[in-house]
PDB file of C-alpha atoms in Angstrom:
ATOM      1  CA  UNK S 741     102.272  87.712  96.696  1.00 62.00           C
ATOM      2  CA  UNK S 742      98.798  87.415  98.477  1.00 83.00           C
ATOM      3  CA  UNK S 743      98.430  85.458 101.227  1.00 90.00           C
ATOM      4  CA  UNK S 744      96.412  82.316 101.530  1.00 94.00           C
ATOM      5  CA  UNK S 745      94.974  82.059 105.308  1.00 93.00           C
ATOM      6  CA  UNK S 746      92.904  78.561 106.081  1.00 95.00           C
ATOM      7  CA  UNK S 747      89.460  79.197 108.014  1.00 93.00           C
ATOM      8  CA  UNK S 748      87.763  77.123 110.721  1.00 94.00           C
ATOM      9  CA  UNK S 749      84.478  75.274 109.995  1.00 94.00           C
ATOM     10  CA  UNK S 750      82.653  78.346 112.463  1.00 93.00           C
ATOM     11  CA  UNK S 751      84.482  81.336 110.299  1.00 93.00           C
ATOM     12  CA  UNK S 752      83.424  79.075 106.953  1.00 95.00           C
ATOM     13  CA  UNK S 753      79.365  79.272 107.999  1.00 94.00           C
ATOM     14  CA  UNK S 754      79.626  82.340 109.138  1.00 94.00           C
ATOM     15  CA  UNK S 755      80.726  83.855 105.775  1.00 94.00           C
ATOM     16  CA  UNK S 756      78.238  81.717 104.037  1.00 93.00           C
ATOM     17  CA  UNK S 757      75.703  83.075 106.091  1.00 92.00           C
ATOM     18  CA  UNK S 758      77.071  86.574 105.782  1.00 91.00           C
ATOM     19  CA  UNK S 759      74.455  89.047 104.782  1.00 90.00           C
ATOM     20  CA  UNK S 760      74.927  91.512 102.584  1.00 92.00           C
ATOM     21  CA  UNK S 761      74.649  95.307 103.921  1.00 93.00           C
ATOM     22  CA  UNK S 762      76.088  98.689 103.774  1.00 92.00           C
ATOM     23  CA  UNK S 763      79.321  97.139 105.059  1.00 92.00           C
ATOM     24  CA  UNK S 764      79.524  93.936 103.170  1.00 94.00           C
ATOM     25  CA  UNK S 765      78.817  92.214  99.728  1.00 95.00           C
ATOM     26  CA  UNK S 766      79.421  88.630  98.369  1.00 95.00           C
ATOM     27  CA  UNK S 767      80.426  88.441  94.598  1.00 95.00           C
ATOM     28  CA  UNK S 768      80.795  85.438  92.384  1.00 95.00           C
ATOM     29  CA  UNK S 769      84.219  84.427  91.404  1.00 95.00           C
ATOM     30  CA  UNK S 770      82.560  84.663  87.716  1.00 95.00           C
ATOM     31  CA  UNK S 771      81.947  88.391  88.302  1.00 95.00           C
ATOM     32  CA  UNK S 772      83.547  90.767  85.387  1.00 94.00           C
ATOM     33  CA  UNK S 773      86.305  92.678  87.043  1.00 93.00           C
ATOM     34  CA  UNK S 774      85.302  95.970  85.479  1.00 91.00           C
ATOM     35  CA  UNK S 775      81.688  95.495  87.498  1.00 93.00           C
ATOM     36  CA  UNK S 776      83.292  94.363  90.954  1.00 94.00           C
ATOM     37  CA  UNK S 777      85.204  97.583  90.378  1.00 94.00           C
ATOM     38  CA  UNK S 778      81.762  99.384  90.924  1.00 94.00           C
ATOM     39  CA  UNK S 779      81.673  97.690  94.322  1.00 94.00           C
ATOM     40  CA  UNK S 780      85.049  99.260  95.191  1.00 93.00           C
ATOM     41  CA  UNK S 781      84.159 102.516  94.494  1.00 94.00           C
ATOM     42  CA  UNK S 782      81.150 102.397  96.193  1.00 95.00           C
ATOM     43  CA  UNK S 783      82.684 101.179  99.587  1.00 94.00           C
ATOM     44  CA  UNK S 784      85.645 103.434  99.210  1.00 93.00           C
ATOM     45  CA  UNK S 785      83.254 106.483  98.686  1.00 93.00           C
ATOM     46  CA  UNK S 786      81.339 105.337 101.603  1.00 92.00           C
ATOM     47  CA  UNK S 787      82.664 104.363 105.152  1.00 90.00           C
ATOM     48  CA  UNK S 788      84.782 101.327 103.767  1.00 92.00           C
ATOM     49  CA  UNK S 789      83.734  97.585 103.760  1.00 91.00           C
ATOM     50  CA  UNK S 790      84.615  94.215 102.702  1.00 94.00           C
ATOM     51  CA  UNK S 791      83.988  92.104  99.827  1.00 95.00           C
ATOM     52  CA  UNK S 792      84.198  88.174  99.357  1.00 96.00           C
ATOM     53  CA  UNK S 793      84.831  87.204  95.802  1.00 97.00           C
ATOM     54  CA  UNK S 794      83.584  83.781  94.712  1.00 96.00           C
ATOM     55  CA  UNK S 795      80.499  82.870  96.583  1.00 96.00           C
ATOM     56  CA  UNK S 796      77.777  81.691  94.685  1.00 94.00           C
ATOM     57  CA  UNK S 797      73.830  82.414  95.340  1.00 89.00           C
ATOM     58  CA  UNK S 798      71.600  80.260  93.725  1.00 84.00           C
ATOM     59  CA  UNK S 799      67.564  80.560  93.640  1.00 76.00           C
ATOM     60  CA  UNK S 800      66.219  77.138  95.271  1.00 74.00           C
ATOM     61  CA  UNK S 801      62.426  76.115  96.250  1.00 69.00           C
ATOM     62  CA  UNK S 802      62.965  77.795  99.806  1.00 72.00           C
ATOM     63  CA  UNK S 803      64.846  81.011  99.016  1.00 70.00           C
ATOM     64  CA  UNK S 804      68.196  81.223  98.288  1.00 77.00           C
ATOM     65  CA  UNK S 805      71.248  79.172  98.807  1.00 87.00           C
ATOM     66  CA  UNK S 806      75.081  79.541  98.889  1.00 91.00           C
ATOM     67  CA  UNK S 807      78.205  77.760  98.587  1.00 94.00           C
ATOM     68  CA  UNK S 808      81.826  78.169  98.248  1.00 96.00           C
ATOM     69  CA  UNK S 809      82.960  78.267  94.873  1.00 96.00           C
ATOM     70  CA  UNK S 810      86.416  79.898  94.789  1.00 96.00           C
ATOM     71  CA  UNK S 811      89.056  80.541  92.269  1.00 96.00           C
ATOM     72  CA  UNK S 812      91.236  77.425  91.486  1.00 94.00           C
ATOM     73  CA  UNK S 813      94.384  79.264  92.296  1.00 94.00           C
ATOM     74  CA  UNK S 814      95.973  82.686  93.215  1.00 94.00           C
ATOM     75  CA  UNK S 815      96.835  83.009  89.357  1.00 93.00           C
ATOM     76  CA  UNK S 816      92.694  82.779  88.299  1.00 95.00           C
ATOM     77  CA  UNK S 817      91.996  86.257  90.067  1.00 94.00           C
ATOM     78  CA  UNK S 818      95.060  88.237  88.704  1.00 94.00           C
ATOM     79  CA  UNK S 819      92.189  90.035  86.365  1.00 93.00           C
ATOM     80  CA  UNK S 820      90.458  91.594  89.984  1.00 93.00           C
ATOM     81  CA  UNK S 821      93.942  92.634  91.163  1.00 91.00           C
ATOM     82  CA  UNK S 822      94.909  94.490  87.852  1.00 91.00           C
ATOM     83  CA  UNK S 823      91.587  96.515  88.257  1.00 90.00           C
ATOM     84  CA  UNK S 824      92.563  97.239  92.055  1.00 88.00           C
ATOM     85  CA  UNK S 825      96.350  98.225  90.848  1.00 88.00           C
ATOM     86  CA  UNK S 826      94.318 100.581  88.545  1.00 88.00           C
ATOM     87  CA  UNK S 827      92.363 102.164  90.998  1.00 87.00           C
ATOM     88  CA  UNK S 828      94.808 102.128  93.601  1.00 85.00           C
ATOM     89  CA  UNK S 829      98.237 102.159  92.098  1.00 79.00           C
ATOM     90  CA  UNK S 830      99.883 102.829  95.770  1.00 72.00           C
ATOM     91  CA  UNK S 831      97.897  99.735  97.701  1.00 76.00           C
ATOM     92  CA  UNK S 832      97.371 102.367 100.347  1.00 81.00           C
ATOM     93  CA  UNK S 833      93.170 101.939 100.378  1.00 87.00           C
ATOM     94  CA  UNK S 834      92.341  98.088  99.446  1.00 87.00           C
ATOM     95  CA  UNK S 835      93.967  95.090 100.445  1.00 87.00           C
ATOM     96  CA  UNK S 836      93.245  91.254  99.533  1.00 90.00           C
ATOM     97  CA  UNK S 837      93.765  88.363 101.042  1.00 93.00           C
ATOM     98  CA  UNK S 838      92.483  84.480 100.014  1.00 96.00           C
ATOM     99  CA  UNK S 839      90.546  82.386 102.288  1.00 96.00           C
ATOM    100  CA  UNK S 840      90.702  78.195 102.051  1.00 96.00           C
ATOM    101  CA  UNK S 841      88.857  75.550 103.576  1.00 95.00           C
ATOM    102  CA  UNK S 842      89.564  71.616 103.590  1.00 93.00           C
ATOM    103  CA  UNK S 843      86.988  70.013 101.590  1.00 89.00           C
ATOM    104  CA  UNK S 844      85.570  73.383  99.922  1.00 94.00           C
ATOM    105  CA  UNK S 845      86.449  73.835  96.337  1.00 95.00           C
ATOM    106  CA  UNK S 846      89.151  76.955  95.541  1.00 95.00           C
ATOM    107  CA  UNK S 847      90.076  80.212  97.112  1.00 96.00           C
ATOM    108  CA  UNK S 848      87.975  82.889  97.643  1.00 96.00           C
ATOM    109  CA  UNK S 849      89.261  86.550  97.595  1.00 96.00           C
ATOM    110  CA  UNK S 850      88.340  88.944 100.385  1.00 95.00           C
ATOM    111  CA  UNK S 851      89.001  92.516 100.061  1.00 94.00           C
ATOM    112  CA  UNK S 852      89.395  95.237 102.412  1.00 91.00           C
ATOM    113  CA  UNK S 853      88.347  98.468 101.160  1.00 92.00           C
ATOM    114  CA  UNK S 854      89.150 101.168 103.418  1.00 91.00           C
ATOM    115  CA  UNK S 855      87.210 104.824 102.866  1.00 90.00           C
ATOM    116  CA  UNK S 856      89.438 107.285 100.514  1.00 89.00           C
ATOM    117  CA  UNK S 857      89.966 110.677 100.850  1.00 86.00           C
ATOM    118  CA  UNK S 858      89.493 111.309  97.416  1.00 88.00           C
ATOM    119  CA  UNK S 859      86.284 110.406  95.095  1.00 91.00           C
ATOM    120  CA  UNK S 860      87.008 106.815  93.987  1.00 91.00           C
ATOM    121  CA  UNK S 861      86.135 105.659  90.304  1.00 92.00           C
ATOM    122  CA  UNK S 862      85.086 102.315  88.685  1.00 93.00           C
ATOM    123  CA  UNK S 863      86.761 101.591  85.893  1.00 91.00           C
ATOM    124  CA  UNK S 864      84.159 102.915  83.271  1.00 90.00           C
ATOM    125  CA  UNK S 865      84.794 106.347  84.993  1.00 92.00           C
ATOM    126  CA  UNK S 866      81.585 106.347  87.016  1.00 94.00           C
ATOM    127  CA  UNK S 867      81.137 106.831  90.744  1.00 95.00           C
ATOM    128  CA  UNK S 868      79.443 104.881  93.318  1.00 95.00           C
ATOM    129  CA  UNK S 869      78.686 105.188  96.882  1.00 94.00           C
ATOM    130  CA  UNK S 870      77.161 102.019  98.943  1.00 94.00           C
ATOM    131  CA  UNK S 871      73.389 103.011 100.233  1.00 91.00           C
ATOM    132  CA  UNK S 872      72.327  99.824 101.923  1.00 89.00           C
ATOM    133  CA  UNK S 873      73.320  96.674 100.264  1.00 89.00           C
ATOM    134  CA  UNK S 874      73.516  98.185  96.716  1.00 92.00           C
ATOM    135  CA  UNK S 875      75.916 100.561  94.715  1.00 94.00           C
ATOM    136  CA  UNK S 876      74.303 103.620  93.999  1.00 94.00           C
ATOM    137  CA  UNK S 877      75.335 105.727  91.163  1.00 94.00           C
ATOM    138  CA  UNK S 878      76.044 109.100  91.537  1.00 93.00           C
ATOM    139  CA  UNK S 879      75.670 111.806  89.317  1.00 90.00           C
ATOM    140  CA  UNK S 880      75.347 115.596  89.145  1.00 89.00           C
ATOM    141  CA  UNK S 881      74.196 117.095  92.961  1.00 88.00           C
ATOM    142  CA  UNK S 882      74.872 114.183  94.323  1.00 90.00           C
ATOM    143  CA  UNK S 883      78.230 113.709  92.939  1.00 91.00           C
ATOM    144  CA  UNK S 884      79.046 117.390  93.870  1.00 87.00           C
ATOM    145  CA  UNK S 885      77.906 116.235  97.642  1.00 87.00           C
ATOM    146  CA  UNK S 886      80.512 113.686  97.942  1.00 90.00           C
ATOM    147  CA  UNK S 887      82.840 116.135  96.643  1.00 87.00           C
ATOM    148  CA  UNK S 888      82.048 118.228  99.456  1.00 82.00           C
ATOM    149  CA  UNK S 889      82.223 115.535 102.026  1.00 83.00           C
ATOM    150  CA  UNK S 890      85.530 114.553 100.666  1.00 83.00           C
ATOM    151  CA  UNK S 891      87.100 118.029 100.972  1.00 76.00           C
ATOM    152  CA  UNK S 892      87.721 117.616  97.110  1.00 74.00           C
ATOM    153  CA  UNK S 893      85.575 120.656  96.820  1.00 75.00           C
ATOM    154  CA  UNK S 894      85.401 123.444  99.560  1.00 82.00           C
ATOM    155  CA  UNK S 895      82.071 124.887  99.786  1.00 83.00           C
ATOM    156  CA  UNK S 896      83.954 128.464 101.077  1.00 87.00           C
ATOM    157  CA  UNK S 897      85.438 128.810  97.951  1.00 85.00           C
ATOM    158  CA  UNK S 898      82.139 128.512  95.808  1.00 87.00           C
ATOM    159  CA  UNK S 899      81.140 131.794  94.164  1.00 89.00           C
ATOM    160  CA  UNK S 900      78.245 133.731  94.841  1.00 90.00           C
ATOM    161  CA  UNK S 901      75.829 135.838  92.574  1.00 89.00           C
ATOM    162  CA  UNK S 902      76.350 139.019  94.677  1.00 91.00           C
ATOM    163  CA  UNK S 903      77.312 142.211  94.069  1.00 92.00           C
ATOM    164  CA  UNK S 904      81.358 142.732  94.618  1.00 93.00           C
ATOM    165  CA  UNK S 905      80.332 145.803  96.460  1.00 93.00           C
ATOM    166  CA  UNK S 906      78.581 143.631  99.237  1.00 93.00           C
ATOM    167  CA  UNK S 907      82.311 142.748 100.173  1.00 94.00           C
ATOM    168  CA  UNK S 908      84.360 145.241  99.156  1.00 94.00           C
ATOM    169  CA  UNK S 909      82.488 148.531 100.221  1.00 93.00           C
ATOM    170  CA  UNK S 910      80.761 147.345 103.754  1.00 94.00           C
ATOM    171  CA  UNK S 911      81.931 148.511 106.942  1.00 94.00           C
ATOM    172  CA  UNK S 912      82.837 145.490 108.385  1.00 93.00           C
ATOM    173  CA  UNK S 913      85.713 145.413 105.457  1.00 93.00           C
ATOM    174  CA  UNK S 914      87.016 149.194 105.939  1.00 91.00           C
ATOM    175  CA  UNK S 915      86.992 148.271 109.567  1.00 90.00           C
ATOM    176  CA  UNK S 916      89.408 145.255 109.222  1.00 89.00           C
ATOM    177  CA  UNK S 917      91.925 146.638 106.857  1.00 88.00           C
ATOM    178  CA  UNK S 918      92.174 150.029 108.920  1.00 87.00           C
ATOM    179  CA  UNK S 919      93.050 147.834 111.808  1.00 84.00           C
ATOM    180  CA  UNK S 920      94.872 145.214 109.905  1.00 80.00           C
ATOM    181  CA  UNK S 921      96.257 146.313 106.590  1.00 75.00           C
ATOM    182  CA  UNK S 922      95.862 149.968 106.764  1.00 72.00           C
ATOM    183  CA  UNK S 923      97.353 150.868 103.274  1.00 74.00           C
ATOM    184  CA  UNK S 924      95.360 147.619 101.226  1.00 75.00           C
ATOM    185  CA  UNK S 925      92.375 148.539  99.084  1.00 87.00           C
ATOM    186  CA  UNK S 926      89.882 146.343  99.855  1.00 91.00           C
ATOM    187  CA  UNK S 927      88.932 144.655  96.404  1.00 91.00           C
ATOM    188  CA  UNK S 928      92.832 144.309  95.740  1.00 88.00           C
ATOM    189  CA  UNK S 929      93.300 142.623  99.107  1.00 88.00           C
ATOM    190  CA  UNK S 930      90.491 140.487  98.888  1.00 91.00           C
ATOM    191  CA  UNK S 931      91.775 139.057  95.531  1.00 89.00           C
ATOM    192  CA  UNK S 932      95.043 138.383  96.860  1.00 85.00           C
ATOM    193  CA  UNK S 933      93.278 136.502  99.923  1.00 87.00           C
ATOM    194  CA  UNK S 934      91.310 134.397  96.837  1.00 88.00           C
ATOM    195  CA  UNK S 935      88.043 135.768  98.350  1.00 91.00           C
ATOM    196  CA  UNK S 936      87.497 137.411  95.362  1.00 92.00           C
ATOM    197  CA  UNK S 937      87.687 134.693  92.240  1.00 90.00           C
ATOM    198  CA  UNK S 938      87.349 136.210  88.849  1.00 90.00           C
ATOM    199  CA  UNK S 939      86.224 139.485  90.653  1.00 90.00           C
ATOM    200  CA  UNK S 940      83.341 137.365  92.090  1.00 93.00           C
ATOM    201  CA  UNK S 941      82.768 137.044  96.328  1.00 94.00           C
ATOM    202  CA  UNK S 942      83.053 133.618  97.476  1.00 93.00           C
ATOM    203  CA  UNK S 943      81.247 132.110 100.397  1.00 93.00           C
ATOM    204  CA  UNK S 944      83.970 132.684 102.427  1.00 93.00           C
ATOM    205  CA  UNK S 945      84.415 136.589 101.982  1.00 94.00           C
ATOM    206  CA  UNK S 946      80.370 136.942 102.150  1.00 95.00           C
ATOM    207  CA  UNK S 947      80.781 135.002 105.934  1.00 94.00           C
ATOM    208  CA  UNK S 948      83.362 137.371 106.525  1.00 94.00           C
ATOM    209  CA  UNK S 949      82.904 140.748 104.867  1.00 95.00           C
ATOM    210  CA  UNK S 950      79.603 140.866 104.194  1.00 94.00           C
ATOM    211  CA  UNK S 951      77.851 143.508 106.645  1.00 93.00           C
ATOM    212  CA  UNK S 952      75.012 140.809 106.406  1.00 92.00           C
ATOM    213  CA  UNK S 953      75.746 137.542 105.024  1.00 94.00           C
ATOM    214  CA  UNK S 954      72.369 136.272 106.326  1.00 92.00           C
ATOM    215  CA  UNK S 955      70.883 137.919 103.280  1.00 91.00           C
ATOM    216  CA  UNK S 956      72.642 136.188 100.769  1.00 91.00           C
ATOM    217  CA  UNK S 957      73.159 132.717 102.508  1.00 91.00           C
ATOM    218  CA  UNK S 958      69.621 132.323 104.446  1.00 89.00           C
ATOM    219  CA  UNK S 959      69.594 129.322 107.066  1.00 85.00           C
ATOM    220  CA  UNK S 960      73.613 128.763 106.809  1.00 84.00           C
ATOM    221  CA  UNK S 961      75.012 131.475 108.373  1.00 89.00           C
ATOM    222  CA  UNK S 962      73.324 131.941 111.760  1.00 92.00           C
ATOM    223  CA  UNK S 963      73.506 130.493 115.191  1.00 94.00           C
ATOM    224  CA  UNK S 964      70.742 129.717 117.154  1.00 92.00           C
ATOM    225  CA  UNK S 965      70.750 129.557 120.623  1.00 92.00           C
ATOM    226  CA  UNK S 966      68.101 127.083 122.675  1.00 88.00           C
ATOM    227  CA  UNK S 967      68.012 126.261 126.231  1.00 86.00           C
ATOM    228  CA  UNK S 968      66.053 123.360 127.575  1.00 85.00           C
ATOM    229  CA  UNK S 969      64.530 122.912 131.037  1.00 80.00           C
ATOM    230  CA  UNK S 970      65.854 119.034 130.948  1.00 76.00           C
ATOM    231  CA  UNK S 971      68.799 117.074 130.912  1.00 73.00           C
ATOM    232  CA  UNK S 972      66.517 114.137 129.241  1.00 70.00           C
ATOM    233  CA  UNK S 973      66.119 114.206 125.560  1.00 70.00           C
ATOM    234  CA  UNK S 974      65.649 117.783 124.116  1.00 70.00           C
ATOM    235  CA  UNK S 975      62.210 118.444 123.054  1.00 75.00           C
ATOM    236  CA  UNK S 976      60.742 121.813 121.561  1.00 76.00           C
ATOM    237  CA  UNK S 977      57.916 121.223 124.962  1.00 77.00           C
ATOM    238  CA  UNK S 978      61.164 121.709 127.548  1.00 78.00           C
ATOM    239  CA  UNK S 979      62.234 124.985 125.711  1.00 83.00           C
ATOM    240  CA  UNK S 980      63.009 127.732 128.546  1.00 82.00           C
ATOM    241  CA  UNK S 981      62.252 130.795 126.239  1.00 84.00           C
ATOM    242  CA  UNK S 982      61.562 130.839 122.433  1.00 87.00           C
ATOM    243  CA  UNK S 983      64.930 129.872 120.400  1.00 89.00           C
ATOM    244  CA  UNK S 984      67.372 133.223 119.915  1.00 92.00           C
ATOM    245  CA  UNK S 985      69.047 133.733 116.531  1.00 93.00           C
ATOM    246  CA  UNK S 986      72.222 135.145 116.206  1.00 94.00           C
ATOM    247  CA  UNK S 987      73.442 136.933 112.875  1.00 93.00           C
ATOM    248  CA  UNK S 988      75.890 139.434 111.307  1.00 93.00           C
ATOM    249  CA  UNK S 989      79.742 138.760 110.033  1.00 94.00           C
ATOM    250  CA  UNK S 990      81.482 136.111 111.291  1.00 93.00           C
ATOM    251  CA  UNK S 991      83.547 137.135 113.858  1.00 91.00           C
ATOM    252  CA  UNK S 992      80.977 139.459 115.117  1.00 92.00           C
ATOM    253  CA  UNK S 993      78.705 136.195 115.187  1.00 93.00           C
ATOM    254  CA  UNK S 994      81.057 134.027 117.139  1.00 94.00           C
ATOM    255  CA  UNK S 995      82.058 136.803 119.914  1.00 95.00           C
ATOM    256  CA  UNK S 996      78.408 138.006 119.848  1.00 95.00           C
ATOM    257  CA  UNK S 997      77.015 134.070 120.420  1.00 95.00           C
ATOM    258  CA  UNK S 998      79.724 133.576 122.822  1.00 96.00           C
ATOM    259  CA  UNK S 999      78.389 136.683 124.690  1.00 96.00           C
ATOM    260  CA  UNK S1000      74.885 135.666 124.995  1.00 94.00           C
ATOM    261  CA  UNK S1001      75.298 132.239 126.180  1.00 93.00           C
ATOM    262  CA  UNK S1002      77.263 133.528 129.166  1.00 93.00           C
ATOM    263  CA  UNK S1003      74.368 135.814 129.972  1.00 91.00           C
ATOM    264  CA  UNK S1004      72.188 132.825 129.914  1.00 89.00           C
ATOM    265  CA  UNK S1005      74.516 130.789 132.115  1.00 88.00           C
ATOM    266  CA  UNK S1006      75.329 133.343 134.514  1.00 88.00           C
ATOM    267  CA  UNK S1007      71.156 134.166 134.926  1.00 85.00           C
ATOM    268  CA  UNK S1008      70.698 130.902 135.884  1.00 82.00           C
ATOM    269  CA  UNK S1009      69.928 130.009 139.554  1.00 82.00           C
ATOM    270  CA  UNK S1010      70.461 126.947 142.018  1.00 81.00           C
ATOM    271  CA  UNK S1011      69.031 126.204 145.124  1.00 83.00           C
ATOM    272  CA  UNK S1012      72.076 126.829 147.736  1.00 82.00           C
ATOM    273  CA  UNK S1013      72.413 127.139 151.425  1.00 86.00           C
ATOM    274  CA  UNK S1014      70.966 130.506 151.361  1.00 81.00           C
ATOM    275  CA  UNK S1015      68.326 129.908 149.158  1.00 83.00           C
ATOM    276  CA  UNK S1016      68.500 131.051 145.427  1.00 82.00           C
ATOM    277  CA  UNK S1017      71.744 131.743 144.402  1.00 81.00           C
ATOM    278  CA  UNK S1018      73.815 132.588 140.715  1.00 78.00           C
TER     279      UNK S1018
END
């Protein structure tokens, strides 16, 4: 049984005055449960949110007017809870509570929706995401991006359209195997580490074991070092010099970037008791 909570006059007025937004939605009790599931999907795939079911919005001469028109009893909302149970069988992502105000008709259903770790679908199989005060259907590239954001799909495991030799016959992979797995063959070892899938290099294998991953992953596999001459908001006008780009396989990339930053910091001078000092 879902709790019923009495709200104060101030809270009653606050609910009727809510603005629909990225985190909040107001619905009539007459909404079809399947359509309501789109809002649940949209909030769950964004940052979570709240839905109040039982708020009517009428067009009047000077704009729109809201009124409290809730369910006559808890059983009238059973279809909504059935949909929520289908979307979240364990009940870990959605919760509900009925709100009651003396003098106002019926019970308004308050739904709290958490951000989910997996992609949340509506009952029609669609995927939605909250965008400002609307529910945006996601398809193709937008849906793939959501899967990356949720961690359902990992970009590092994506196949790349490069020759296998790029990672099986590189200097970096040969050096690594001589040091770490002296009896291993590059192709076989990479396959066992799931860095070759169906004989095709993944993003991770290119980052790790290509001699020049930046050629295959331009603008996504290098480090830029920028130093500004101010602690204020960083702007190009305050750059102390042109940005430096560090490239190479990812292990070298990390160590080279750290070494270069240390060089820059150690080369900075400040005024001390004896004048300029490191």
